Amino acid sequence: MKNRKLLILSLITLAVILAASITAKLHAPQSTIAKQTLFPGLANQINDIIEISIKGDGRTVQLKKQGEIWVLESADNYPALFNKVRAMVINLAGLKIEEEKTGDPALYARLGVEDPESKDASSLLITLKTSGNEEAASIIAGKPRQSAGSRPGLYVRLPDQTRALLAEGMLDVSGNPADWFERNLFDIPSDFIKNVTIQYAEGNVFEIYKEQKEQIDFQPRGISGENSAVKIIMTRISRSMEEMRADGVHALDNFSFPEESITTTATTFDGLIVTAKTARIDNKAYARFTFAVDPSATREDSVTDEKESEDTADAFAGLTTDFKPDPVQEAHYLTETLSSWVYQIPDFKYEALTSNPGNLKKPTEISE
């Protein structure tokens, strides 16, 4: 009898342990449960990917690998941000299915996985191809998970499936071509500027200048500089070359400037000459930049060590402010990097590059 009671007690204990074990597994954190990789073979194909298409918001970004670099095929093969492209492919290969979501198309928009070509869609269709034009991955990327306490995740849907998924992982992707290239072109603070001349389409010219770098205010040539409106215009012009950024890009060979274009030339105290040819086309502002050196200018703090070429690139990308490269190397680097392209620039930069005090009053009528 005693042995029978012990047996029953042992069985009850075993049942409790099994039940607790099952309950623990059911409530275990999802990190302890194996998740299926969304694209199992992609991790082994990362170096084989040569084409990427991103469609959404009425635009298509076409990225293509040329040798060891990536270019924006949809922007005349302008160099793309290599690290950003590679990071996107790696992160895409690392996406894991966390759970299934809705299969109702009417609810897709809530998760951002609707057809990218549908009206007001926020989704992006990403397609990766290998050298043999083989599709390595295709996915509709939606909204990120909105839970602050959870691991990074986003909603996705495979184009040939109706069921949306919650995927664990991150995906930094954009349908804006400008997000895939280096938008910072150069940065020449107004303190460095010696003079700026603007030649307008009508043929007239406006110039501002400083005799010495230590001077605070610029002076206009040929008109009074005491007029408050003219002072505002001069300040705007003097800062026109600061933090120059691009919103779009076209190859120079594929772009035609209209006859009414405006040319702005800025010269620094150490001899760098920057010329911007600008125009507004279809309500968008464009500029082509060329660079030269004034041989008569001298610099007391000219740097000529072996690190100069490398530091020049950082300085004019706005990555450092404590280095002043030699103007000859500045001009060479900027010419090689920028002069074969026409950039769409922000409207406020176009206004600064083309400001005209003559639109306020005729020069002879501007009074103190």
Short mmCIF file of N, CA and C in Angstrom, two decimals, residues 42-166:
data_model
loop_
_atom_site.label_atom_id
_atom_site.label_comp_id
_atom_site.label_asym_id
_atom_site.label_seq_id
_atom_site.Cartn_x
_atom_site.Cartn_y
_atom_site.Cartn_z
N LEU A 42 20.69 33.77 -49.65
CA LEU A 42 21.22 35.09 -49.99
C LEU A 42 22.57 35.37 -49.32
N ALA A 43 22.76 34.87 -48.12
CA ALA A 43 24.01 35.13 -47.40
C ALA A 43 25.23 34.65 -48.18
N ASN A 44 25.05 33.59 -48.96
CA ASN A 44 26.16 33.05 -49.75
C ASN A 44 26.27 33.71 -51.12
N GLN A 45 25.36 34.65 -51.43
CA GLN A 45 25.36 35.31 -52.74
C GLN A 45 25.66 36.80 -52.65
N ILE A 46 26.00 37.28 -51.47
CA ILE A 46 26.17 38.72 -51.28
C ILE A 46 27.15 39.31 -52.28
N ASN A 47 28.27 38.65 -52.50
CA ASN A 47 29.28 39.17 -53.42
C ASN A 47 28.91 38.96 -54.88
N ASP A 48 27.85 38.19 -55.14
CA ASP A 48 27.42 37.93 -56.51
C ASP A 48 26.34 38.90 -56.98
N ILE A 49 25.79 39.69 -56.05
CA ILE A 49 24.74 40.64 -56.42
C ILE A 49 25.34 41.78 -57.23
N ILE A 50 24.77 42.05 -58.40
CA ILE A 50 25.30 43.14 -59.24
C ILE A 50 24.22 44.15 -59.63
N GLU A 51 22.95 43.84 -59.37
CA GLU A 51 21.87 44.77 -59.70
C GLU A 51 20.86 44.83 -58.57
N ILE A 52 20.43 46.04 -58.25
CA ILE A 52 19.41 46.24 -57.23
C ILE A 52 18.40 47.25 -57.75
N SER A 53 17.14 46.89 -57.65
CA SER A 53 16.05 47.78 -58.06
C SER A 53 15.19 48.09 -56.85
N ILE A 54 14.88 49.37 -56.66
CA ILE A 54 14.02 49.81 -55.56
C ILE A 54 12.90 50.65 -56.16
N LYS A 55 11.67 50.15 -56.08
CA LYS A 55 10.53 50.83 -56.68
C LYS A 55 9.55 51.27 -55.60
N GLY A 56 9.07 52.51 -55.73
CA GLY A 56 8.09 53.02 -54.80
C GLY A 56 7.95 54.52 -54.92
N ASP A 57 6.80 55.03 -54.51
CA ASP A 57 6.55 56.47 -54.54
C ASP A 57 6.70 57.04 -55.95
N GLY A 58 6.34 56.24 -56.95
CA GLY A 58 6.41 56.70 -58.33
C GLY A 58 7.80 56.82 -58.89
N ARG A 59 8.81 56.31 -58.18
CA ARG A 59 10.20 56.40 -58.63
C ARG A 59 10.85 55.02 -58.60
N THR A 60 11.92 54.91 -59.37
CA THR A 60 12.70 53.67 -59.38
C THR A 60 14.18 54.01 -59.23
N VAL A 61 14.80 53.43 -58.24
CA VAL A 61 16.24 53.56 -58.04
C VAL A 61 16.90 52.31 -58.61
N GLN A 62 17.81 52.49 -59.56
CA GLN A 62 18.52 51.37 -60.16
C GLN A 62 19.99 51.45 -59.76
N LEU A 63 20.44 50.50 -58.99
CA LEU A 63 21.83 50.42 -58.56
C LEU A 63 22.52 49.28 -59.30
N LYS A 64 23.74 49.53 -59.76
CA LYS A 64 24.46 48.52 -60.52
C LYS A 64 25.92 48.49 -60.08
N LYS A 65 26.47 47.29 -59.99
CA LYS A 65 27.86 47.15 -59.61
C LYS A 65 28.74 47.19 -60.84
N GLN A 66 29.74 48.07 -60.81
CA GLN A 66 30.71 48.18 -61.90
C GLN A 66 32.10 47.97 -61.32
N GLY A 67 32.66 46.81 -61.58
CA GLY A 67 33.95 46.49 -60.97
C GLY A 67 33.81 46.39 -59.47
N GLU A 68 34.54 47.24 -58.76
CA GLU A 68 34.51 47.22 -57.29
C GLU A 68 33.63 48.31 -56.70
N ILE A 69 32.94 49.07 -57.54
CA ILE A 69 32.10 50.15 -57.02
C ILE A 69 30.64 49.94 -57.43
N TRP A 70 29.75 50.63 -56.73
CA TRP A 70 28.34 50.65 -57.08
C TRP A 70 28.01 52.02 -57.67
N VAL A 71 27.15 52.03 -58.68
CA VAL A 71 26.74 53.29 -59.31
C VAL A 71 25.22 53.33 -59.38
N LEU A 72 24.72 54.56 -59.51
CA LEU A 72 23.28 54.77 -59.72
C LEU A 72 23.01 54.77 -61.21
N GLU A 73 22.58 53.63 -61.72
CA GLU A 73 22.29 53.53 -63.15
C GLU A 73 21.16 54.48 -63.54
N SER A 74 20.24 54.72 -62.60
CA SER A 74 19.12 55.62 -62.85
C SER A 74 19.53 57.08 -62.76
N ALA A 75 20.80 57.36 -62.45
CA ALA A 75 21.32 58.73 -62.40
C ALA A 75 22.62 58.81 -63.18
N ASP A 76 22.58 58.28 -64.40
CA ASP A 76 23.73 58.36 -65.32
C ASP A 76 25.01 57.75 -64.75
N ASN A 77 24.83 56.69 -63.95
CA ASN A 77 25.97 55.95 -63.37
C ASN A 77 26.82 56.79 -62.42
N TYR A 78 26.17 57.65 -61.66
CA TYR A 78 26.88 58.42 -60.63
C TYR A 78 27.28 57.48 -59.49
N PRO A 79 28.47 57.66 -58.91
CA PRO A 79 28.92 56.77 -57.83
C PRO A 79 27.94 56.73 -56.66
N ALA A 80 27.61 55.52 -56.23
CA ALA A 80 26.71 55.33 -55.10
C ALA A 80 27.50 55.11 -53.82
N LEU A 81 26.80 55.18 -52.69
CA LEU A 81 27.43 54.95 -51.39
C LEU A 81 27.64 53.45 -51.20
N PHE A 82 28.87 53.00 -51.40
CA PHE A 82 29.18 51.57 -51.38
C PHE A 82 28.76 50.93 -50.06
N ASN A 83 29.13 51.54 -48.94
CA ASN A 83 28.84 50.94 -47.64
C ASN A 83 27.35 50.83 -47.38
N LYS A 84 26.58 51.81 -47.85
CA LYS A 84 25.14 51.75 -47.64
C LYS A 84 24.52 50.64 -48.47
N VAL A 85 24.97 50.49 -49.72
CA VAL A 85 24.44 49.43 -50.58
C VAL A 85 24.76 48.06 -49.98
N ARG A 86 26.00 47.88 -49.59
CA ARG A 86 26.41 46.59 -49.04
C ARG A 86 25.67 46.28 -47.74
N ALA A 87 25.50 47.29 -46.89
CA ALA A 87 24.78 47.08 -45.63
C ALA A 87 23.35 46.65 -45.88
N MET A 88 22.71 47.23 -46.90
CA MET A 88 21.33 46.86 -47.21
C MET A 88 21.25 45.39 -47.62
N VAL A 89 22.19 44.94 -48.47
CA VAL A 89 22.18 43.55 -48.93
C VAL A 89 22.42 42.61 -47.75
N ILE A 90 23.38 42.94 -46.90
CA ILE A 90 23.68 42.10 -45.74
C ILE A 90 22.49 42.03 -44.79
N ASN A 91 21.86 43.17 -44.53
CA ASN A 91 20.70 43.19 -43.64
C ASN A 91 19.53 42.44 -44.23
N LEU A 92 19.37 42.52 -45.55
CA LEU A 92 18.30 41.77 -46.21
C LEU A 92 18.53 40.28 -46.06
N ALA A 93 19.79 39.85 -46.19
CA ALA A 93 20.12 38.43 -46.04
C ALA A 93 19.90 37.96 -44.61
N GLY A 94 19.94 38.88 -43.65
CA GLY A 94 19.79 38.50 -42.25
C GLY A 94 18.37 38.55 -41.72
N LEU A 95 17.40 38.97 -42.53
CA LEU A 95 16.01 39.03 -42.06
C LEU A 95 15.49 37.64 -41.71
N LYS A 96 14.81 37.55 -40.57
CA LYS A 96 14.23 36.27 -40.13
C LYS A 96 12.73 36.44 -39.88
N ILE A 97 11.98 35.42 -40.24
CA ILE A 97 10.53 35.46 -40.05
C ILE A 97 10.22 35.29 -38.57
N GLU A 98 9.55 36.29 -38.00
CA GLU A 98 9.17 36.22 -36.59
C GLU A 98 7.76 35.69 -36.43
N GLU A 99 6.85 36.18 -37.24
CA GLU A 99 5.49 35.65 -37.21
C GLU A 99 4.71 36.09 -38.44
N GLU A 100 3.68 35.33 -38.75
CA GLU A 100 2.82 35.66 -39.87
C GLU A 100 1.81 36.71 -39.44
N LYS A 101 1.44 37.55 -40.40
CA LYS A 101 0.46 38.59 -40.14
C LYS A 101 -0.71 38.43 -41.11
N THR A 102 -1.38 39.52 -41.39
CA THR A 102 -2.62 39.46 -42.17
C THR A 102 -2.39 38.99 -43.61
N GLY A 103 -3.41 38.34 -44.14
CA GLY A 103 -3.42 37.97 -45.55
C GLY A 103 -4.50 38.73 -46.29
N ASP A 104 -5.11 39.70 -45.61
CA ASP A 104 -6.18 40.50 -46.19
C ASP A 104 -5.60 41.73 -46.87
N PRO A 105 -5.71 41.84 -48.20
CA PRO A 105 -5.16 43.00 -48.91
C PRO A 105 -5.68 44.33 -48.40
N ALA A 106 -6.89 44.34 -47.84
CA ALA A 106 -7.47 45.58 -47.34
C ALA A 106 -6.70 46.11 -46.13
N LEU A 107 -5.92 45.25 -45.50
CA LEU A 107 -5.17 45.65 -44.30
C LEU A 107 -3.68 45.86 -44.58
N TYR A 108 -3.27 45.66 -45.83
CA TYR A 108 -1.85 45.79 -46.17
C TYR A 108 -1.30 47.18 -45.82
N ALA A 109 -2.09 48.21 -46.11
CA ALA A 109 -1.60 49.58 -45.94
C ALA A 109 -1.25 49.88 -44.49
N ARG A 110 -1.92 49.22 -43.54
CA ARG A 110 -1.61 49.44 -42.13
C ARG A 110 -0.19 49.02 -41.80
N LEU A 111 0.27 47.99 -42.50
CA LEU A 111 1.62 47.48 -42.27
C LEU A 111 2.62 48.01 -43.29
N GLY A 112 2.11 48.74 -44.29
CA GLY A 112 2.98 49.28 -45.32
C GLY A 112 3.47 48.26 -46.32
N VAL A 113 2.69 47.20 -46.56
CA VAL A 113 3.11 46.15 -47.50
C VAL A 113 2.18 46.07 -48.70
N GLU A 114 1.49 47.17 -49.00
CA GLU A 114 0.61 47.21 -50.16
C GLU A 114 1.43 47.23 -51.45
N ASP A 115 0.77 47.10 -52.57
CA ASP A 115 1.45 47.17 -53.87
C ASP A 115 2.14 48.53 -53.98
N PRO A 116 3.45 48.56 -54.21
CA PRO A 116 4.17 49.84 -54.29
C PRO A 116 3.65 50.77 -55.39
N GLU A 117 2.97 50.22 -56.38
CA GLU A 117 2.46 51.04 -57.47
C GLU A 117 1.04 51.54 -57.21
N SER A 118 0.45 51.14 -56.09
CA SER A 118 -0.89 51.61 -55.76
C SER A 118 -0.85 53.05 -55.25
N LYS A 119 -1.99 53.71 -55.28
CA LYS A 119 -2.08 55.12 -54.90
C LYS A 119 -1.72 55.30 -53.42
N ASP A 120 -0.90 56.31 -53.15
CA ASP A 120 -0.48 56.67 -51.79
C ASP A 120 0.28 55.54 -51.08
N ALA A 121 0.87 54.63 -51.82
CA ALA A 121 1.60 53.52 -51.20
C ALA A 121 2.87 54.03 -50.52
N SER A 122 3.18 53.45 -49.37
CA SER A 122 4.42 53.79 -48.65
C SER A 122 5.45 52.66 -48.75
N SER A 123 5.07 51.57 -49.37
CA SER A 123 5.94 50.40 -49.46
C SER A 123 7.00 50.56 -50.54
N LEU A 124 8.01 49.69 -50.49
CA LEU A 124 9.07 49.67 -51.48
C LEU A 124 9.29 48.23 -51.94
N LEU A 125 9.37 48.04 -53.25
CA LEU A 125 9.68 46.73 -53.82
C LEU A 125 11.18 46.68 -54.10
N ILE A 126 11.87 45.78 -53.42
CA ILE A 126 13.33 45.64 -53.55
C ILE A 126 13.63 44.33 -54.27
N THR A 127 14.39 44.41 -55.34
CA THR A 127 14.75 43.22 -56.11
C THR A 127 16.26 43.18 -56.31
N LEU A 128 16.86 42.04 -55.99
CA LEU A 128 18.29 41.83 -56.15
C LEU A 128 18.54 40.78 -57.22
N LYS A 129 19.51 41.05 -58.09
CA LYS A 129 19.84 40.10 -59.15
C LYS A 129 21.34 39.82 -59.17
N THR A 130 21.68 38.62 -59.65
CA THR A 130 23.08 38.23 -59.79
C THR A 130 23.54 38.48 -61.22
N SER A 131 24.80 38.14 -61.48
CA SER A 131 25.38 38.40 -62.80
C SER A 131 24.67 37.66 -63.92
N GLY A 132 24.04 36.56 -63.62
CA GLY A 132 23.32 35.82 -64.65
C GLY A 132 21.88 36.27 -64.80
N ASN A 133 21.58 37.47 -64.31
CA ASN A 133 20.22 38.04 -64.33
C ASN A 133 19.24 37.18 -63.54
N GLU A 134 19.80 36.39 -62.62
CA GLU A 134 18.97 35.55 -61.77
C GLU A 134 18.50 36.35 -60.56
N GLU A 135 17.22 36.25 -60.26
CA GLU A 135 16.67 36.97 -59.12
C GLU A 135 17.07 36.27 -57.83
N ALA A 136 17.85 36.96 -57.02
CA ALA A 136 18.32 36.39 -55.76
C ALA A 136 17.36 36.66 -54.61
N ALA A 137 16.63 37.76 -54.69
CA ALA A 137 15.67 38.11 -53.64
C ALA A 137 14.75 39.20 -54.15
N SER A 138 13.50 39.13 -53.70
CA SER A 138 12.52 40.17 -54.02
C SER A 138 11.57 40.29 -52.85
N ILE A 139 11.37 41.51 -52.38
CA ILE A 139 10.59 41.70 -51.16
C ILE A 139 9.91 43.05 -51.18
N ILE A 140 8.71 43.11 -50.62
CA ILE A 140 8.02 44.38 -50.40
C ILE A 140 8.28 44.78 -48.95
N ALA A 141 9.04 45.86 -48.77
CA ALA A 141 9.40 46.32 -47.43
C ALA A 141 8.37 47.32 -46.93
N GLY A 142 7.90 47.09 -45.71
CA GLY A 142 6.88 47.95 -45.14
C GLY A 142 7.36 48.76 -43.95
N LYS A 143 6.45 49.00 -43.02
CA LYS A 143 6.74 49.86 -41.88
C LYS A 143 7.55 49.12 -40.82
N PRO A 144 8.33 49.85 -40.04
CA PRO A 144 9.06 49.22 -38.93
C PRO A 144 8.13 48.87 -37.79
N ARG A 145 8.51 47.89 -37.01
CA ARG A 145 7.74 47.52 -35.82
C ARG A 145 7.75 48.69 -34.85
N GLN A 146 6.60 48.96 -34.24
CA GLN A 146 6.47 50.13 -33.37
C GLN A 146 6.51 49.79 -31.89
N SER A 147 7.22 48.75 -31.51
CA SER A 147 7.33 48.37 -30.11
C SER A 147 8.71 48.73 -29.59
N ALA A 148 8.75 49.64 -28.62
CA ALA A 148 10.03 50.14 -28.12
C ALA A 148 10.83 49.07 -27.39
N GLY A 149 10.14 48.10 -26.79
CA GLY A 149 10.84 47.09 -26.01
C GLY A 149 11.26 45.88 -26.80
N SER A 150 10.96 45.84 -28.07
CA SER A 150 11.27 44.67 -28.88
C SER A 150 12.53 44.89 -29.70
N ARG A 151 13.05 43.79 -30.23
CA ARG A 151 14.19 43.88 -31.13
C ARG A 151 13.77 44.55 -32.43
N PRO A 152 14.72 45.11 -33.19
CA PRO A 152 14.36 45.75 -34.46
C PRO A 152 13.63 44.78 -35.37
N GLY A 153 12.62 45.28 -36.03
CA GLY A 153 11.84 44.45 -36.95
C GLY A 153 11.04 45.32 -37.90
N LEU A 154 10.54 44.72 -38.95
CA LEU A 154 9.71 45.44 -39.90
C LEU A 154 8.74 44.47 -40.55
N TYR A 155 7.68 45.04 -41.12
CA TYR A 155 6.68 44.24 -41.81
C TYR A 155 7.07 44.11 -43.27
N VAL A 156 6.94 42.92 -43.80
CA VAL A 156 7.33 42.65 -45.18
C VAL A 156 6.30 41.73 -45.82
N ARG A 157 6.41 41.62 -47.13
CA ARG A 157 5.58 40.65 -47.87
C ARG A 157 6.34 40.25 -49.12
N LEU A 158 6.34 38.96 -49.41
CA LEU A 158 6.92 38.49 -50.65
C LEU A 158 5.94 38.78 -51.78
N PRO A 159 6.40 39.30 -52.91
CA PRO A 159 5.50 39.76 -53.98
C PRO A 159 4.53 38.71 -54.49
N ASP A 160 4.92 37.43 -54.44
CA ASP A 160 4.05 36.38 -54.96
C ASP A 160 3.20 35.72 -53.88
N GLN A 161 3.17 36.32 -52.68
CA GLN A 161 2.39 35.76 -51.58
C GLN A 161 1.42 36.81 -51.03
N THR A 162 0.34 36.31 -50.46
CA THR A 162 -0.67 37.22 -49.90
C THR A 162 -0.45 37.49 -48.41
N ARG A 163 0.23 36.59 -47.74
CA ARG A 163 0.41 36.72 -46.30
C ARG A 163 1.55 37.68 -45.97
N ALA A 164 1.25 38.70 -45.16
CA ALA A 164 2.30 39.60 -44.68
C ALA A 164 3.06 38.94 -43.54
N LEU A 165 4.27 39.39 -43.30
CA LEU A 165 5.12 38.81 -42.27
C LEU A 165 5.73 39.90 -41.41
N LEU A 166 5.98 39.56 -40.15
CA LEU A 166 6.81 40.40 -39.30
C LEU A 166 8.20 39.79 -39.31
#
